[in-house]
mmCIF file of C-alpha atoms in Angstrom:
data_model
loop_
_atom_site.group_PDB
_atom_site.id
_atom_site.type_symbol
_atom_site.label_atom_id
_atom_site.label_comp_id
_atom_site.label_asym_id
_atom_site.label_seq_id
_atom_site.Cartn_x
_atom_site.Cartn_y
_atom_site.Cartn_z
ATOM 1 C CA ASP P 72 -40.535 -39.469 18.009
ATOM 2 C CA VAL P 73 -43.756 -40.357 20.025
ATOM 3 C CA LYS P 74 -43.866 -43.851 21.240
ATOM 4 C CA VAL P 75 -46.048 -46.294 22.773
ATOM 5 C CA THR P 76 -44.438 -49.584 24.114
ATOM 6 C CA GLN P 77 -45.617 -52.593 25.383
ATOM 7 C CA SER P 78 -44.080 -55.008 28.041
ATOM 8 C CA SER P 79 -43.838 -57.980 25.693
ATOM 9 C CA ARG P 80 -43.907 -59.071 22.110
ATOM 10 C CA TYR P 81 -44.617 -62.740 22.788
ATOM 11 C CA LEU P 82 -46.265 -64.258 25.817
ATOM 12 C CA VAL P 83 -47.290 -68.098 26.818
ATOM 13 C CA LYS P 84 -49.198 -68.464 29.585
ATOM 14 C CA ARG P 85 -51.132 -71.611 31.207
ATOM 15 C CA THR P 86 -54.980 -71.567 31.449
ATOM 16 C CA GLY P 87 -56.102 -70.125 34.915
ATOM 17 C CA GLU P 88 -53.091 -68.019 35.335
ATOM 18 C CA LYS P 89 -53.202 -64.298 36.140
ATOM 19 C CA VAL P 90 -51.726 -62.161 33.117
ATOM 20 C CA PHE P 91 -50.708 -58.669 33.242
ATOM 21 C CA LEU P 92 -50.120 -56.635 29.992
ATOM 22 C CA GLU P 93 -48.311 -53.327 30.556
ATOM 23 C CA CYS P 94 -48.655 -50.432 28.108
ATOM 24 C CA VAL P 95 -46.778 -47.179 28.612
ATOM 25 C CA GLN P 96 -46.816 -43.973 26.343
ATOM 26 C CA ASP P 97 -44.524 -41.074 26.431
ATOM 27 C CA MET P 98 -46.783 -38.488 24.659
ATOM 28 C CA ASP P 99 -48.662 -37.182 27.765
ATOM 29 C CA HIS P 100 -51.885 -38.550 26.509
ATOM 30 C CA GLU P 101 -54.991 -38.497 28.229
ATOM 31 C CA ASN P 102 -56.714 -41.251 26.569
ATOM 32 C CA MET P 103 -55.526 -45.092 26.703
ATOM 33 C CA PHE P 104 -57.220 -47.906 25.284
ATOM 34 C CA TRP P 105 -56.730 -51.805 25.046
ATOM 35 C CA TYR P 106 -57.649 -53.716 22.159
ATOM 36 C CA ARG P 107 -57.627 -57.354 20.955
ATOM 37 C CA GLN P 108 -56.971 -58.004 17.244
ATOM 38 C CA ASP P 109 -58.308 -61.544 15.767
ATOM 39 C CA PRO P 110 -58.207 -62.683 12.200
ATOM 40 C CA GLY P 111 -61.363 -61.595 10.343
ATOM 41 C CA LEU P 112 -62.805 -59.598 13.496
ATOM 42 C CA GLY P 113 -60.694 -56.468 13.344
ATOM 43 C CA LEU P 114 -59.531 -54.530 16.430
ATOM 44 C CA ARG P 115 -62.365 -54.982 19.094
ATOM 45 C CA LEU P 116 -61.962 -52.574 22.071
ATOM 46 C CA ILE P 117 -61.742 -54.148 25.628
ATOM 47 C CA TYR P 118 -61.580 -51.410 28.064
ATOM 48 C CA PHE P 119 -60.358 -47.683 27.786
ATOM 49 C CA SER P 120 -59.326 -44.713 30.008
ATOM 50 C CA TYR P 121 -60.021 -41.114 29.651
ATOM 51 C CA ASP P 122 -57.961 -40.129 32.686
ATOM 52 C CA VAL P 123 -55.769 -41.530 35.775
ATOM 53 C CA LYS P 124 -57.870 -43.891 37.685
ATOM 54 C CA MET P 125 -60.708 -43.728 35.587
ATOM 55 C CA LYS P 126 -61.854 -46.910 33.250
ATOM 56 C CA GLU P 127 -64.701 -47.451 31.037
ATOM 57 C CA LYS P 128 -65.910 -50.840 29.399
ATOM 58 C CA GLY P 129 -65.617 -51.471 25.801
ATOM 59 C CA ASP P 130 -67.150 -53.814 23.486
ATOM 60 C CA ILE P 131 -65.638 -57.148 25.152
ATOM 61 C CA PRO P 132 -64.587 -56.393 28.637
ATOM 62 C CA GLU P 133 -65.680 -59.891 29.947
ATOM 63 C CA GLY P 134 -62.732 -61.706 31.498
ATOM 64 C CA TYR P 135 -60.400 -58.588 31.843
ATOM 65 C CA SER P 136 -59.869 -55.673 34.045
ATOM 66 C CA VAL P 137 -57.692 -52.664 33.890
ATOM 67 C CA SER P 138 -55.659 -50.211 36.056
ATOM 68 C CA ARG P 139 -54.354 -46.772 35.423
ATOM 69 C CA GLU P 140 -52.568 -45.548 38.351
ATOM 70 C CA LYS P 141 -50.343 -43.343 36.513
ATOM 71 C CA LYS P 142 -51.360 -41.098 33.251
ATOM 72 C CA GLU P 143 -48.487 -42.616 31.112
ATOM 73 C CA ARG P 144 -49.275 -46.380 32.215
ATOM 74 C CA PHE P 145 -52.476 -48.587 31.236
ATOM 75 C CA SER P 146 -52.454 -52.166 32.391
ATOM 76 C CA LEU P 147 -54.696 -54.990 31.034
ATOM 77 C CA ILE P 148 -55.140 -58.013 33.427
ATOM 78 C CA LEU P 149 -56.622 -61.444 32.912
ATOM 79 C CA GLU P 150 -57.598 -62.510 36.124
ATOM 80 C CA SER P 151 -57.725 -66.195 34.948
ATOM 81 C CA ALA P 152 -56.545 -66.800 31.565
ATOM 82 C CA SER P 153 -58.554 -68.943 29.245
ATOM 83 C CA THR P 154 -57.544 -70.307 25.892
ATOM 84 C CA ASN P 155 -60.443 -68.331 24.005
ATOM 85 C CA GLN P 156 -57.994 -65.450 25.120
ATOM 86 C CA THR P 157 -55.229 -66.326 22.856
ATOM 87 C CA SER P 158 -54.715 -63.001 20.847
ATOM 88 C CA MET P 159 -52.975 -60.118 19.655
ATOM 89 C CA TYR P 160 -53.240 -57.576 22.327
ATOM 90 C CA LEU P 161 -52.607 -53.824 20.979
ATOM 91 C CA CYS P 162 -52.306 -50.615 23.415
ATOM 92 C CA ALA P 163 -53.059 -47.241 21.972
ATOM 93 C CA SER P 164 -53.353 -43.722 23.304
ATOM 94 C CA SER P 165 -54.479 -40.417 22.013
ATOM 95 C CA LYS P 166 -54.907 -36.626 23.034
ATOM 96 C CA GLN P 167 -58.139 -35.672 25.003
ATOM 97 C CA GLY P 168 -61.424 -35.705 23.143
ATOM 98 C CA PHE P 169 -63.288 -38.310 21.147
ATOM 99 C CA HIS P 170 -61.688 -37.802 17.591
ATOM 100 C CA ASN P 171 -58.213 -37.732 17.735
ATOM 101 C CA GLU P 172 -55.785 -40.218 16.109
ATOM 102 C CA GLN P 173 -54.611 -42.901 18.151
ATOM 103 C CA PHE P 174 -50.836 -44.247 18.405
ATOM 104 C CA PHE P 175 -50.734 -48.033 18.951
ATOM 105 C CA GLY P 176 -47.795 -49.924 20.433
ATOM 106 C CA PRO P 177 -46.346 -52.880 18.945
ATOM 107 C CA GLY P 178 -48.522 -55.455 20.439
ATOM 108 C CA THR P 179 -48.342 -58.549 22.720
ATOM 109 C CA ARG P 180 -49.069 -61.682 21.007
ATOM 110 C CA LEU P 181 -50.595 -64.056 23.884
ATOM 111 C CA THR P 182 -50.991 -67.562 23.807
ATOM 112 C CA VAL P 183 -52.862 -69.468 26.558
ATOM 113 C CA LEU P 184 -52.320 -73.223 26.527
ATOM 114 C CA GLY K 88 -74.790 -52.110 19.125
ATOM 115 C CA GLN K 89 -72.715 -50.069 16.463
ATOM 116 C CA GLN K 90 -71.474 -52.133 13.824
ATOM 117 C CA VAL K 91 -68.749 -51.052 11.050
ATOM 118 C CA MET K 92 -68.698 -53.298 8.240
ATOM 119 C CA GLN K 93 -65.687 -53.239 5.701
ATOM 120 C CA ILE K 94 -65.348 -55.053 2.301
ATOM 121 C CA PRO K 95 -63.589 -56.868 0.671
ATOM 122 C CA GLN K 96 -62.007 -58.901 3.138
ATOM 123 C CA TYR K 97 -59.046 -59.718 1.123
ATOM 124 C CA GLN K 98 -57.759 -58.374 -2.527
ATOM 125 C CA HIS K 99 -54.707 -59.458 -4.453
ATOM 126 C CA VAL K 100 -54.054 -57.012 -7.227
ATOM 127 C CA GLN K 101 -51.244 -56.771 -10.159
ATOM 128 C CA GLU K 102 -48.693 -53.923 -9.271
ATOM 129 C CA GLY K 103 -50.234 -50.988 -11.032
ATOM 130 C CA GLU K 104 -53.863 -51.984 -10.558
ATOM 131 C CA ASP K 105 -56.074 -49.843 -8.450
ATOM 132 C CA PHE K 106 -57.652 -51.155 -5.353
ATOM 133 C CA THR K 107 -60.814 -49.881 -3.348
ATOM 134 C CA THR K 108 -61.983 -50.925 0.110
ATOM 135 C CA TYR K 109 -65.523 -49.927 1.256
ATOM 136 C CA CYS K 110 -66.621 -49.058 4.930
ATOM 137 C CA ASN K 111 -70.275 -48.992 5.818
ATOM 138 C CA SER K 112 -71.781 -48.191 9.418
ATOM 139 C CA SER K 113 -75.262 -49.271 10.752
ATOM 140 C CA THR K 114 -75.390 -45.677 12.179
ATOM 141 C CA THR K 115 -74.700 -42.149 11.169
ATOM 142 C CA LEU K 116 -71.109 -41.547 12.087
ATOM 143 C CA SER K 117 -69.700 -38.421 13.700
ATOM 144 C CA ASN K 118 -66.247 -39.315 11.803
ATOM 145 C CA ILE K 119 -64.421 -41.816 10.412
ATOM 146 C CA GLN K 120 -60.578 -42.581 10.475
ATOM 147 C CA TRP K 121 -58.407 -44.885 8.260
ATOM 148 C CA TYR K 122 -55.399 -46.883 9.600
ATOM 149 C CA LYS K 123 -52.712 -49.050 7.699
ATOM 150 C CA GLN K 124 -51.264 -52.127 9.458
ATOM 151 C CA ARG K 125 -48.128 -53.512 7.434
ATOM 152 C CA PRO K 126 -47.386 -57.255 7.829
ATOM 153 C CA GLY K 127 -46.035 -57.737 11.414
ATOM 154 C CA GLY K 128 -46.886 -54.422 12.279
ATOM 155 C CA HIS K 129 -49.096 -52.267 14.333
ATOM 156 C CA PRO K 130 -51.890 -49.935 12.780
ATOM 157 C CA VAL K 131 -51.017 -46.419 11.935
ATOM 158 C CA PHE K 132 -53.114 -43.584 11.397
ATOM 159 C CA LEU K 133 -53.718 -42.304 7.907
ATOM 160 C CA ILE K 134 -56.409 -39.899 8.015
ATOM 161 C CA GLN K 135 -59.594 -38.770 9.321
ATOM 162 C CA LEU K 136 -62.930 -37.539 7.750
ATOM 163 C CA VAL K 137 -65.421 -35.588 9.557
ATOM 164 C CA LYS K 138 -67.576 -33.713 6.934
ATOM 165 C CA SER K 139 -70.353 -34.823 4.884
ATOM 166 C CA GLY K 140 -69.079 -35.882 1.330
ATOM 167 C CA GLU K 141 -65.576 -35.025 2.215
ATOM 168 C CA VAL K 142 -62.933 -36.110 -0.009
ATOM 169 C CA LYS K 143 -58.934 -36.149 0.939
ATOM 170 C CA LYS K 144 -55.975 -37.217 -1.063
ATOM 171 C CA GLN K 145 -52.712 -38.262 0.073
ATOM 172 C CA LYS K 146 -50.621 -38.819 -3.024
ATOM 173 C CA ARG K 147 -51.928 -41.893 -4.518
ATOM 174 C CA LEU K 148 -54.728 -42.422 -1.834
ATOM 175 C CA THR K 149 -58.287 -41.064 -1.897
ATOM 176 C CA PHE K 150 -60.468 -40.966 0.838
ATOM 177 C CA GLN K 151 -64.235 -40.526 0.889
ATOM 178 C CA PHE K 152 -66.837 -40.039 3.191
ATOM 179 C CA GLY K 153 -70.453 -40.486 2.250
ATOM 180 C CA GLU K 154 -73.267 -37.903 2.052
ATOM 181 C CA ALA K 155 -75.289 -39.488 4.686
ATOM 182 C CA LYS K 156 -72.007 -40.022 6.905
ATOM 183 C CA LYS K 157 -72.768 -43.862 6.849
ATOM 184 C CA ASN K 158 -70.235 -45.034 4.490
ATOM 185 C CA SER K 159 -66.476 -44.318 3.318
ATOM 186 C CA SER K 160 -64.100 -45.585 0.796
ATOM 187 C CA LEU K 161 -60.343 -45.813 0.426
ATOM 188 C CA HIS K 162 -59.022 -45.727 -3.450
ATOM 189 C CA ILE K 163 -55.548 -46.532 -4.316
ATOM 190 C CA THR K 164 -54.610 -45.842 -7.618
ATOM 191 C CA ALA K 165 -51.805 -47.860 -9.409
ATOM 192 C CA THR K 166 -50.485 -49.869 -6.357
ATOM 193 C CA GLN K 167 -47.321 -50.461 -5.548
ATOM 194 C CA THR K 168 -45.581 -53.286 -3.466
ATOM 195 C CA THR K 169 -45.392 -51.001 -0.642
ATOM 196 C CA ASP K 170 -48.882 -50.884 -0.245
ATOM 197 C CA VAL K 171 -49.402 -54.070 1.110
ATOM 198 C CA GLY K 172 -51.062 -54.752 4.448
ATOM 199 C CA THR K 173 -54.427 -54.550 6.127
ATOM 200 C CA TYR K 174 -56.470 -51.248 5.861
ATOM 201 C CA PHE K 175 -58.842 -50.449 8.406
ATOM 202 C CA CYS K 176 -61.724 -48.233 8.655
ATOM 203 C CA ALA K 177 -62.932 -47.035 12.116
ATOM 204 C CA GLY K 178 -65.825 -44.616 12.941
ATOM 205 C CA SER K 179 -67.589 -43.260 15.926
ATOM 206 C CA SER K 180 -71.057 -42.212 16.609
ATOM 207 C CA MET K 181 -72.582 -40.052 19.360
ATOM 208 C CA GLU K 182 -75.339 -42.554 19.634
ATOM 209 C CA TYR K 183 -72.707 -44.987 20.923
ATOM 210 C CA GLY K 184 -70.618 -42.918 23.236
ATOM 211 C CA ASN K 185 -68.104 -41.986 20.567
ATOM 212 C CA LYS K 186 -65.964 -44.987 21.031
ATOM 213 C CA LEU K 187 -64.089 -45.628 17.864
ATOM 214 C CA VAL K 188 -65.472 -48.919 16.279
ATOM 215 C CA PHE K 189 -63.288 -50.822 13.528
ATOM 216 C CA GLY K 190 -64.001 -52.629 10.749
ATOM 217 C CA ALA K 191 -62.541 -55.881 10.056
ATOM 218 C CA GLY K 192 -60.105 -54.672 7.925
ATOM 219 C CA THR K 193 -59.156 -55.362 4.293
ATOM 220 C CA ILE K 194 -55.864 -57.261 3.269
ATOM 221 C CA LEU K 195 -54.094 -55.912 0.157
ATOM 222 C CA ARG K 196 -51.843 -57.978 -1.453
ATOM 223 C CA VAL K 197 -49.835 -56.747 -4.729
ATOM 224 C CA LYS K 198 -48.098 -59.048 -7.071
ATOM 225 C CA SER K 199 -44.989 -57.487 -8.773
#
């Protein structure tokens, strides 16, 4: 069964801390994505990657960075967490190409105090 | 930038009633995808439409893609309690680099 896993389901951090969210997929997918989900706003794309060591900004990249050192792993980094980054973070992966279905991980609910 | 608007934001129906959610784009779309997210769960892909005027069915679910490829709908016939969740449409456009843009979602609650 295909799987996308995320390192934590729940995370509580303090303002100013550096936060790492990890995502691993076992489907050998080329594409990986990070979204944040907020009530009434749907899913908003933060960053995505089409290949190892490759990254592109999504619609709301400010305050975030990413790393893709291996094909199966895509990390989201909050360099200095702020309260407005409290959200649900969803990782997804898909096969190469633009129009393939995305497989989502279970999400990480991050609270920044 | 590309925008995908989805209405209604919330719908509460009696079990057995029909339900429809609508999706509209500010740009012509290359494709549209629909996802369902159960309460406490993550989005799960339902279907993709790519052709103008396309209609696809999955049991009680009917998906349509508009002739101008700027709008789409999901219709559920005779809702059941298992249909509860949030339904998202997501479209991509060559004009905006083919990134998938999600609508805000429609939350469906079903009264039994």
